[in-house]
PDB file of C-alpha atoms in Angstrom:
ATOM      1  CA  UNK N1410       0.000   0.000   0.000  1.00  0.00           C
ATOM      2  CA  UNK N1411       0.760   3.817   0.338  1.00  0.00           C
ATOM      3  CA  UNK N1412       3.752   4.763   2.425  1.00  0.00           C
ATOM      4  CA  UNK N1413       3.001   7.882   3.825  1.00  0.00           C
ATOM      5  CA  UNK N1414       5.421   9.889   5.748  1.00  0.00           C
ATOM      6  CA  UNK N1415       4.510  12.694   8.618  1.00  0.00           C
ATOM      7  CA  UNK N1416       7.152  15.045  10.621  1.00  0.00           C
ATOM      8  CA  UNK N1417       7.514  15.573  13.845  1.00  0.00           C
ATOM      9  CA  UNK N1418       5.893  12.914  15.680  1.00  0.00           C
ATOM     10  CA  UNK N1419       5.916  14.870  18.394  1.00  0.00           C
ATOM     11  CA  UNK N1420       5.596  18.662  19.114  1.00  0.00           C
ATOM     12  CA  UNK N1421       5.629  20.597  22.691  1.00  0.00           C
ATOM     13  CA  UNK N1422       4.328  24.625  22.209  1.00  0.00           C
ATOM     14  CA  UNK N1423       3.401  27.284  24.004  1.00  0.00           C
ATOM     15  CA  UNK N1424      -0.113  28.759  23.992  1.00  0.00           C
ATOM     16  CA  UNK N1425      -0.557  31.250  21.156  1.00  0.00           C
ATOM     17  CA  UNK N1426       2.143  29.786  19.126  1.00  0.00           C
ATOM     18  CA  UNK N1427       1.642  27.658  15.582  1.00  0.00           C
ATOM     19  CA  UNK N1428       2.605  24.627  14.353  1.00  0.00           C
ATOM     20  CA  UNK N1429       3.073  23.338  11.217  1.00  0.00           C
ATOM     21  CA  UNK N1430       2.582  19.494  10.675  1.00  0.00           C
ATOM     22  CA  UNK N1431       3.865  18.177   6.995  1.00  0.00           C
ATOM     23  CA  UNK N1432       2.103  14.825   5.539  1.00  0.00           C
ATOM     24  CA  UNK N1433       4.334  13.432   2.493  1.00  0.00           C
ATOM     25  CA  UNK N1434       2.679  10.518   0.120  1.00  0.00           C
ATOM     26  CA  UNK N1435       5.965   8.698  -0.603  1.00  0.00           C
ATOM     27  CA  UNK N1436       5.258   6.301  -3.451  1.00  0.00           C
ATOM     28  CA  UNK N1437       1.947   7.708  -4.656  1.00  0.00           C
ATOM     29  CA  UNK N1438       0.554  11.048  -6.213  1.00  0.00           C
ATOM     30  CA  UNK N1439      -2.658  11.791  -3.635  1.00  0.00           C
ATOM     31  CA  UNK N1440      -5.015  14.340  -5.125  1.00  0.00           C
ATOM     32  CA  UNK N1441      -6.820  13.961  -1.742  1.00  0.00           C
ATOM     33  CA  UNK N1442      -5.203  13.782   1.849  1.00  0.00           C
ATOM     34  CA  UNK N1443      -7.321  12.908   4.971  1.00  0.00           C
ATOM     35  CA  UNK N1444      -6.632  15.064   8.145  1.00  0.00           C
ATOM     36  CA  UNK N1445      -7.716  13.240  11.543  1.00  0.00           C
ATOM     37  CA  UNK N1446      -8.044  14.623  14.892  1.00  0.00           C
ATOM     38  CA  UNK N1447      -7.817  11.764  17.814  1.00  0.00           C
ATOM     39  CA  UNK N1448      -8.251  12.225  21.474  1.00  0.00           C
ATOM     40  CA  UNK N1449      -6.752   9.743  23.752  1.00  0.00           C
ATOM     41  CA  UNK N1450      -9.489   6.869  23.771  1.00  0.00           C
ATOM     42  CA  UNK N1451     -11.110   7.887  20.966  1.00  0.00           C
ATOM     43  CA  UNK N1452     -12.215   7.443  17.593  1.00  0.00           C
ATOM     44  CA  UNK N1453     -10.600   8.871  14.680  1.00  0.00           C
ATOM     45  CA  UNK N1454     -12.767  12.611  13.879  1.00  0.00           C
ATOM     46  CA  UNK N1455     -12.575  14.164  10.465  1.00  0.00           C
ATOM     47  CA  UNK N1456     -11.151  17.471  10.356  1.00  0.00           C
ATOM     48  CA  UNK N1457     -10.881  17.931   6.585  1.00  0.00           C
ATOM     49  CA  UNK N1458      -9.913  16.920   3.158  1.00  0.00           C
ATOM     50  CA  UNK N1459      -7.267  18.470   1.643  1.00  0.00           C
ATOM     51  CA  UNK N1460      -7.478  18.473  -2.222  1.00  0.00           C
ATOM     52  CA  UNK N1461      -4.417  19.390  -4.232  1.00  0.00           C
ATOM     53  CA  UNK N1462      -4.463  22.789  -5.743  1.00  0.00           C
ATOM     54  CA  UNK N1463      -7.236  23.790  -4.321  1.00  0.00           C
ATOM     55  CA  UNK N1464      -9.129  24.427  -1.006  1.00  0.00           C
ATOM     56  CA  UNK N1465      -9.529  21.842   1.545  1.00  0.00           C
ATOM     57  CA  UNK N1466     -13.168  20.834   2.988  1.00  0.00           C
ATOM     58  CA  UNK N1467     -13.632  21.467   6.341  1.00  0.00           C
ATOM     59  CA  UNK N1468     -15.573  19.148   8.358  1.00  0.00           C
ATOM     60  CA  UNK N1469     -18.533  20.984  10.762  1.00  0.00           C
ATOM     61  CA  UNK N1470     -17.196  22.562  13.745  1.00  0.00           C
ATOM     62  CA  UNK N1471     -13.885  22.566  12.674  1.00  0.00           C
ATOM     63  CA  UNK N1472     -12.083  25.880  12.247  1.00  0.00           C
ATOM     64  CA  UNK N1473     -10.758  27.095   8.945  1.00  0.00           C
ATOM     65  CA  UNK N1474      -8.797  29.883   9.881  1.00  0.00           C
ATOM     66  CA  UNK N1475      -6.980  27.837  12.927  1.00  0.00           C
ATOM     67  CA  UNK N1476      -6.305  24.736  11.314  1.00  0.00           C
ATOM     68  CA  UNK N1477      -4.541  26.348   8.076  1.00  0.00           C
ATOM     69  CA  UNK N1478      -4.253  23.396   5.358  1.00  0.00           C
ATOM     70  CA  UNK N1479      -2.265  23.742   2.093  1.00  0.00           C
ATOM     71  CA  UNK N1480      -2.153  20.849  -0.671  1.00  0.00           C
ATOM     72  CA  UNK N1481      -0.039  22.264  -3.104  1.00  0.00           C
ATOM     73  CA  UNK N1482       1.903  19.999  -4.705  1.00  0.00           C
ATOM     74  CA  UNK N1483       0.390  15.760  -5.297  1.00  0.00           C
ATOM     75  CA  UNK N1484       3.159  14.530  -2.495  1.00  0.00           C
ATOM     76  CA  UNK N1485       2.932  17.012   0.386  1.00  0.00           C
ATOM     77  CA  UNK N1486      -0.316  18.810   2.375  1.00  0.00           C
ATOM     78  CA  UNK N1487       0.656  20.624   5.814  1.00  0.00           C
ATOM     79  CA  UNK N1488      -1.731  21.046   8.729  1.00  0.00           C
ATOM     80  CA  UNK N1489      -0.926  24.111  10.562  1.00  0.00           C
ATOM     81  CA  UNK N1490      -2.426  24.583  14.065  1.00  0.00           C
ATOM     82  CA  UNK N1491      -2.419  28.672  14.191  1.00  0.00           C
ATOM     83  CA  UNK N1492      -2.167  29.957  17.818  1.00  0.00           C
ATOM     84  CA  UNK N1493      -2.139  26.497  19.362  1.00  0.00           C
ATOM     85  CA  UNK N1494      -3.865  26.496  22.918  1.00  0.00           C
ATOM     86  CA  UNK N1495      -4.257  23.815  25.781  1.00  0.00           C
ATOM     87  CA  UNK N1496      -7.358  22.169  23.902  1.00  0.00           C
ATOM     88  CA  UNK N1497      -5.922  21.643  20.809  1.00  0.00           C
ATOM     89  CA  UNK N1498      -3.526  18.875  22.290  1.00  0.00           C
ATOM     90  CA  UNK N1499      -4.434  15.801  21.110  1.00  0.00           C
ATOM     91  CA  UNK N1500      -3.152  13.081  17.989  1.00  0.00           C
ATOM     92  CA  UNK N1501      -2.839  14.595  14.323  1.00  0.00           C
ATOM     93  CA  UNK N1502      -2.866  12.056  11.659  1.00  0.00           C
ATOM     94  CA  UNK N1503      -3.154  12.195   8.186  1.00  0.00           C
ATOM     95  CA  UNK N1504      -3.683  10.110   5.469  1.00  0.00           C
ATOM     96  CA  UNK N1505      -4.408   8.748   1.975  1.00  0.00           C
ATOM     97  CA  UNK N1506      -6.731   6.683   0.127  1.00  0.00           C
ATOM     98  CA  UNK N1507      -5.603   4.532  -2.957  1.00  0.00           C
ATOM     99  CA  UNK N1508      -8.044   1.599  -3.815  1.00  0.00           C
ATOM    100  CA  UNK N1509     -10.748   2.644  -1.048  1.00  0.00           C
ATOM    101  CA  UNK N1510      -8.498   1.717   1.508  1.00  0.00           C
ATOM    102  CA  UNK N1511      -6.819   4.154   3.914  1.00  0.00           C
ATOM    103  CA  UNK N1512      -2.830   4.452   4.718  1.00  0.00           C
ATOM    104  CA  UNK N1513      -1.980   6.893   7.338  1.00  0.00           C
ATOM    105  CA  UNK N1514       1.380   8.623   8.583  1.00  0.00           C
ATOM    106  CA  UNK N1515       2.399   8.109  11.708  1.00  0.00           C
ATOM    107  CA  UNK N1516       1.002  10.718  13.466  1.00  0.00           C
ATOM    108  CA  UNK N1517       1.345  13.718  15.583  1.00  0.00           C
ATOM    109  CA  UNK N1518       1.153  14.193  19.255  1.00  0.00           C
ATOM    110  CA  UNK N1519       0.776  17.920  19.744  1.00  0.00           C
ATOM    111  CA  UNK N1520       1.174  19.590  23.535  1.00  0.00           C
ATOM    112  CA  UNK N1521       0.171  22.745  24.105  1.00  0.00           C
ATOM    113  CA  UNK N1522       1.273  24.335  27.241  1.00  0.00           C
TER     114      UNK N1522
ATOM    115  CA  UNK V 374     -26.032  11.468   8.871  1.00  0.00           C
ATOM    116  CA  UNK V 375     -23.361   8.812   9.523  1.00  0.00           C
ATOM    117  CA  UNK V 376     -23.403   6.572  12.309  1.00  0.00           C
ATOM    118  CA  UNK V 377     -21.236   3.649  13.537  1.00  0.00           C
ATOM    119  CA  UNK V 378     -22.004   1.688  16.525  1.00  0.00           C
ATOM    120  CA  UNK V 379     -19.243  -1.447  18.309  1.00  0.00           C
ATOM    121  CA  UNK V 380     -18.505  -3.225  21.626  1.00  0.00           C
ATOM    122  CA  UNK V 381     -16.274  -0.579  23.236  1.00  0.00           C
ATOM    123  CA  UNK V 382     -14.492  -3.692  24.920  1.00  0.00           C
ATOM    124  CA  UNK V 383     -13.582  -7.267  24.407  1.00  0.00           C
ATOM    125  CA  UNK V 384     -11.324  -9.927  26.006  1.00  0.00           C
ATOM    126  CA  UNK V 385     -10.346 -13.093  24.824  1.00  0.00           C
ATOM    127  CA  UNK V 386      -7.189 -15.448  25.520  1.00  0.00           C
ATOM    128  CA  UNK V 387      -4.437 -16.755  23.241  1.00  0.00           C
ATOM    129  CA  UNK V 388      -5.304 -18.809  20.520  1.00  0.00           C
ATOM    130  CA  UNK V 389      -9.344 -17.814  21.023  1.00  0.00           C
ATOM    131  CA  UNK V 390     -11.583 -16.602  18.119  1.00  0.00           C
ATOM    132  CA  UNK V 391     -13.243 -12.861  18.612  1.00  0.00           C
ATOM    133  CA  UNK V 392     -15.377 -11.573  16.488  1.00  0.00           C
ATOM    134  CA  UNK V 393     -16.043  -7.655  16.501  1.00  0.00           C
ATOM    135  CA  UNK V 394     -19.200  -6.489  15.453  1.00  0.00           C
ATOM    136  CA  UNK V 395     -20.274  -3.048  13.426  1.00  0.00           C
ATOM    137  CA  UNK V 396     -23.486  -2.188  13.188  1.00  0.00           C
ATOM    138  CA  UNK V 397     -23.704   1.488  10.693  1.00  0.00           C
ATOM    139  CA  UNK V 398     -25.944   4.058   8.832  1.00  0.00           C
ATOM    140  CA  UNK V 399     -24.709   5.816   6.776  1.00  0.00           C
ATOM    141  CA  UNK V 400     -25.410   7.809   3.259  1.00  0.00           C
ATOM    142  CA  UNK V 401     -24.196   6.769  -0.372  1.00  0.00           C
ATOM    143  CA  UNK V 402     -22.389   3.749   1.513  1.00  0.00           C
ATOM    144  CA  UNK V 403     -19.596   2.031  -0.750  1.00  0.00           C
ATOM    145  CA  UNK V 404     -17.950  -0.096   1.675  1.00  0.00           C
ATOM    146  CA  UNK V 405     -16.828  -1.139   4.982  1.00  0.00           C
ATOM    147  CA  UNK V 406     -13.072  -1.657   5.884  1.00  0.00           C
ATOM    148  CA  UNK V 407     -10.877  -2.485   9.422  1.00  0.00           C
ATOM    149  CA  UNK V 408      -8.217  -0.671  11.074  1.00  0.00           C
ATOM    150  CA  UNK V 409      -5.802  -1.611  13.657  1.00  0.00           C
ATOM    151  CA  UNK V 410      -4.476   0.501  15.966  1.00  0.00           C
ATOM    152  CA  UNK V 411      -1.666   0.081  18.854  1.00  0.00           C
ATOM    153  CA  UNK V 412      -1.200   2.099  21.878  1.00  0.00           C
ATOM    154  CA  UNK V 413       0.253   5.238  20.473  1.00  0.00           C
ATOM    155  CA  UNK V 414       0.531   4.294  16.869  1.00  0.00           C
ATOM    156  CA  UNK V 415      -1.164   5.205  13.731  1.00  0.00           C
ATOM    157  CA  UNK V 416      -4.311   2.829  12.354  1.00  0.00           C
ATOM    158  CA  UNK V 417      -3.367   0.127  10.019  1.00  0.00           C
ATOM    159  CA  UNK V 418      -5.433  -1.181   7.613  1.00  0.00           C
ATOM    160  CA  UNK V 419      -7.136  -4.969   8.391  1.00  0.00           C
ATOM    161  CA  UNK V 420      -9.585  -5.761   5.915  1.00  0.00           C
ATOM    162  CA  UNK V 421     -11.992  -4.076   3.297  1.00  0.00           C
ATOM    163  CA  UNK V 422     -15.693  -5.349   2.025  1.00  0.00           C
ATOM    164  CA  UNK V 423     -17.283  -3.582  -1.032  1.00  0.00           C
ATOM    165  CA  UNK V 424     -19.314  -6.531  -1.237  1.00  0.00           C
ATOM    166  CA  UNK V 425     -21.482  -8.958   1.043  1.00  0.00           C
ATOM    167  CA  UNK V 426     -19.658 -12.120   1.723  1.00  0.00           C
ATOM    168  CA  UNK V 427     -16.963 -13.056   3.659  1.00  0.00           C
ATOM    169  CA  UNK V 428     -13.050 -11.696   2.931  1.00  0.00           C
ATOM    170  CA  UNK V 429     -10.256 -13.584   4.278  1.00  0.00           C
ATOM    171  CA  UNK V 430      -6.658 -12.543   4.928  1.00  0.00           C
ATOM    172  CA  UNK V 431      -4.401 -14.888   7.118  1.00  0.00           C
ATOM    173  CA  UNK V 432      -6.243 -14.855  10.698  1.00  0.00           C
ATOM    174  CA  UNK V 433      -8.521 -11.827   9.466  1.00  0.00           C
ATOM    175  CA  UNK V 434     -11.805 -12.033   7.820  1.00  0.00           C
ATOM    176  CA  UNK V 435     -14.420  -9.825   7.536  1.00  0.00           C
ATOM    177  CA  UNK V 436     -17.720  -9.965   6.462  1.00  0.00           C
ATOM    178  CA  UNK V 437     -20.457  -7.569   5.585  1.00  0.00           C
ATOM    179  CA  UNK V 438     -24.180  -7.840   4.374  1.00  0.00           C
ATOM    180  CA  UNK V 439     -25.630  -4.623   3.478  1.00  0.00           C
ATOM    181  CA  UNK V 440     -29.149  -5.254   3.807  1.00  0.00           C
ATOM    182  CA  UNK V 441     -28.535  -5.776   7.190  1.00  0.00           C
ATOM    183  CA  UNK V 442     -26.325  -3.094   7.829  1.00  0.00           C
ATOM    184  CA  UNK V 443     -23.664  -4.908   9.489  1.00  0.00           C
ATOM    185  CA  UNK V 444     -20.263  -6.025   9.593  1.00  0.00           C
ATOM    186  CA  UNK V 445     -17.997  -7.840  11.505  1.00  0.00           C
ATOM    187  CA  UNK V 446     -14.159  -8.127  11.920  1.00  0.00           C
ATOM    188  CA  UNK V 447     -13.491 -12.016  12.511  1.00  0.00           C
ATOM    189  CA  UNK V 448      -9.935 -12.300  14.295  1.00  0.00           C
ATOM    190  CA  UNK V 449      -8.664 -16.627  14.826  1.00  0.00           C
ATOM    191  CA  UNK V 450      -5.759 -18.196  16.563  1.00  0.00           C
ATOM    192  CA  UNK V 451      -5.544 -14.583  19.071  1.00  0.00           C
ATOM    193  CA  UNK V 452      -2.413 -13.795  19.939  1.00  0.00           C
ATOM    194  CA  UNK V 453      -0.569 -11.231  22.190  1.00  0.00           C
ATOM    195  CA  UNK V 454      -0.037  -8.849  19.693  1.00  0.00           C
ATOM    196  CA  UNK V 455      -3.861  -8.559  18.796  1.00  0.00           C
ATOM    197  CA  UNK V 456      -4.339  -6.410  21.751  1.00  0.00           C
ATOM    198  CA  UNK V 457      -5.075  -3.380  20.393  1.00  0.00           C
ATOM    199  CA  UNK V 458      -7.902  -0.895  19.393  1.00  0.00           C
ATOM    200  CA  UNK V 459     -10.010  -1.943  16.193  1.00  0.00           C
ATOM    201  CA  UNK V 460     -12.516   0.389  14.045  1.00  0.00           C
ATOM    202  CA  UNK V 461     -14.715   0.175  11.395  1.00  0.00           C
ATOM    203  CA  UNK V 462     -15.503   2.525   9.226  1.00  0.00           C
ATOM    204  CA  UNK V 463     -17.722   3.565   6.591  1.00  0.00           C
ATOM    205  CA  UNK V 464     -16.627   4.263   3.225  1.00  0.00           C
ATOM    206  CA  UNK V 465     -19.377   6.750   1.158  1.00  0.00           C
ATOM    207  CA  UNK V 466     -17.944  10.784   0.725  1.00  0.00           C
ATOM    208  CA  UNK V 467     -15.528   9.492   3.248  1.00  0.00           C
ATOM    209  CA  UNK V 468     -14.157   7.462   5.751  1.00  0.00           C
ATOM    210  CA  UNK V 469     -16.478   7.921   8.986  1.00  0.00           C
ATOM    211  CA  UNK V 470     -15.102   5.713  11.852  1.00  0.00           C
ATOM    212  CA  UNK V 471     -16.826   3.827  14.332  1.00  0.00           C
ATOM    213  CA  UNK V 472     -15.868   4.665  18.212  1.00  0.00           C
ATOM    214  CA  UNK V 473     -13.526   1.395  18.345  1.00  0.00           C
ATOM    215  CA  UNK V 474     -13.628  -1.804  20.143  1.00  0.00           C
ATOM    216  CA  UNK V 475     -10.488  -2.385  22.214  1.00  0.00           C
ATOM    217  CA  UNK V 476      -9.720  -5.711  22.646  1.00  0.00           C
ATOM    218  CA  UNK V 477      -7.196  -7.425  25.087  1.00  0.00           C
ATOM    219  CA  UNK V 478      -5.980 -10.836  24.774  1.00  0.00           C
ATOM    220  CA  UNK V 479      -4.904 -12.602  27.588  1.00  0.00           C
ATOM    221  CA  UNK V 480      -2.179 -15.412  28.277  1.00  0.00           C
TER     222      UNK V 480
END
């Protein structure tokens, strides 16, 4: 399947800071990249699609203008986290579909102090 | 809507068969499919059904029957390394998952 590659696994920030998070498809072009939103014990929520070269679909109650995503090129979409605070903590993962299946990166644990 | 419903919990011991039930609703449905997913790791994918029946891979299988709404996640010979958190999920405008089932197998 997809190998899909996502830096840093792990990020510690202070309130009011950002953070960019950078998904990478490694052996596959991915017009569409799934972003995921996990608290600990939890399902897997939808935060948005991003589509390449164009704007990503934001799921309900998600935020466009804090969770900034780009898709610009077939191999990369970022997920920033724009002035990160205590309640955005929680497991970022992203991934791609190829053959209605889902591969994902390996996530990102985001603190917010 | 979109709607997934599992156990939130099973336990079984090595070498045991589990079966993990998904019940869903869902719009423009095209499939279900299985993740795995370890303590602190990223999901892994188990198993996908486009159509009714009964797919098989190694100890996995996984069945689904549409009119019934309803899948299952069929794991044989348990070992260890099974214990983990497993979700369905729904494959129509996108992948909705179901809430998990974590399952613990003990010696």
């Amino acid at each position: 399947g997809a190998v899909v590659s996502q830096h840093p696994s792990w990020v510690i920030c202070k309130s009011g800071t950002s953070v960019k998070i950078e998904c990478r498809s490694l052996d596959f072009q991915a017009t569409t990249m799934f972003w995921y939103r996990q608290f600990p014990k939890q399902s897997l929520m939808l935060m948005a699609t991003s589509n390449e070269g164009s704007k990503a679909t934001y799921e309900q109650g998600v935020e466009k203008d804090k969770f900034l995503i780009n898709h610009a090129s077939l191999t990369l979409s970022t997920l920033t986290v724009t002035s990160a605070h205590p309640e955005d903590s929680s497991f970022y993962i992203c991934s791609v579909v190829q053959a209605e299946k889902l591969f994902f990166g390996s996530g990102t644990q985001l603190s917010v102090l | 809507g979109q709607s997934l419903e599992q156990p939130s919990e099973v336990t079984a011991v090595e070498g045991a068969i589990v079966q993990i039930n998904c019940t869903y609703q869902t719009s423009g449905f095209y499939g279900l499919s299985w993740y795995q997913q370890h303590d602190g790791g990223a999901p892994t994918f188990l198993s996908y059904n486009g159509l009714d029946g009964l797919e098989e891979t190694g100890r996995f299988s996984s069945f689904l029957s549409r009119s019934d709404s309803y899948g299952y996640l069929l794991l044989q010979e348990l070992q260890m390394k099974d214990s983990a958190s497993y979700f369905c999920a729904a494959y129509g405008q996108n992948f909705v998952f179901g809430p998990g089932t974590r399952l613990s197998v003990l010696p």
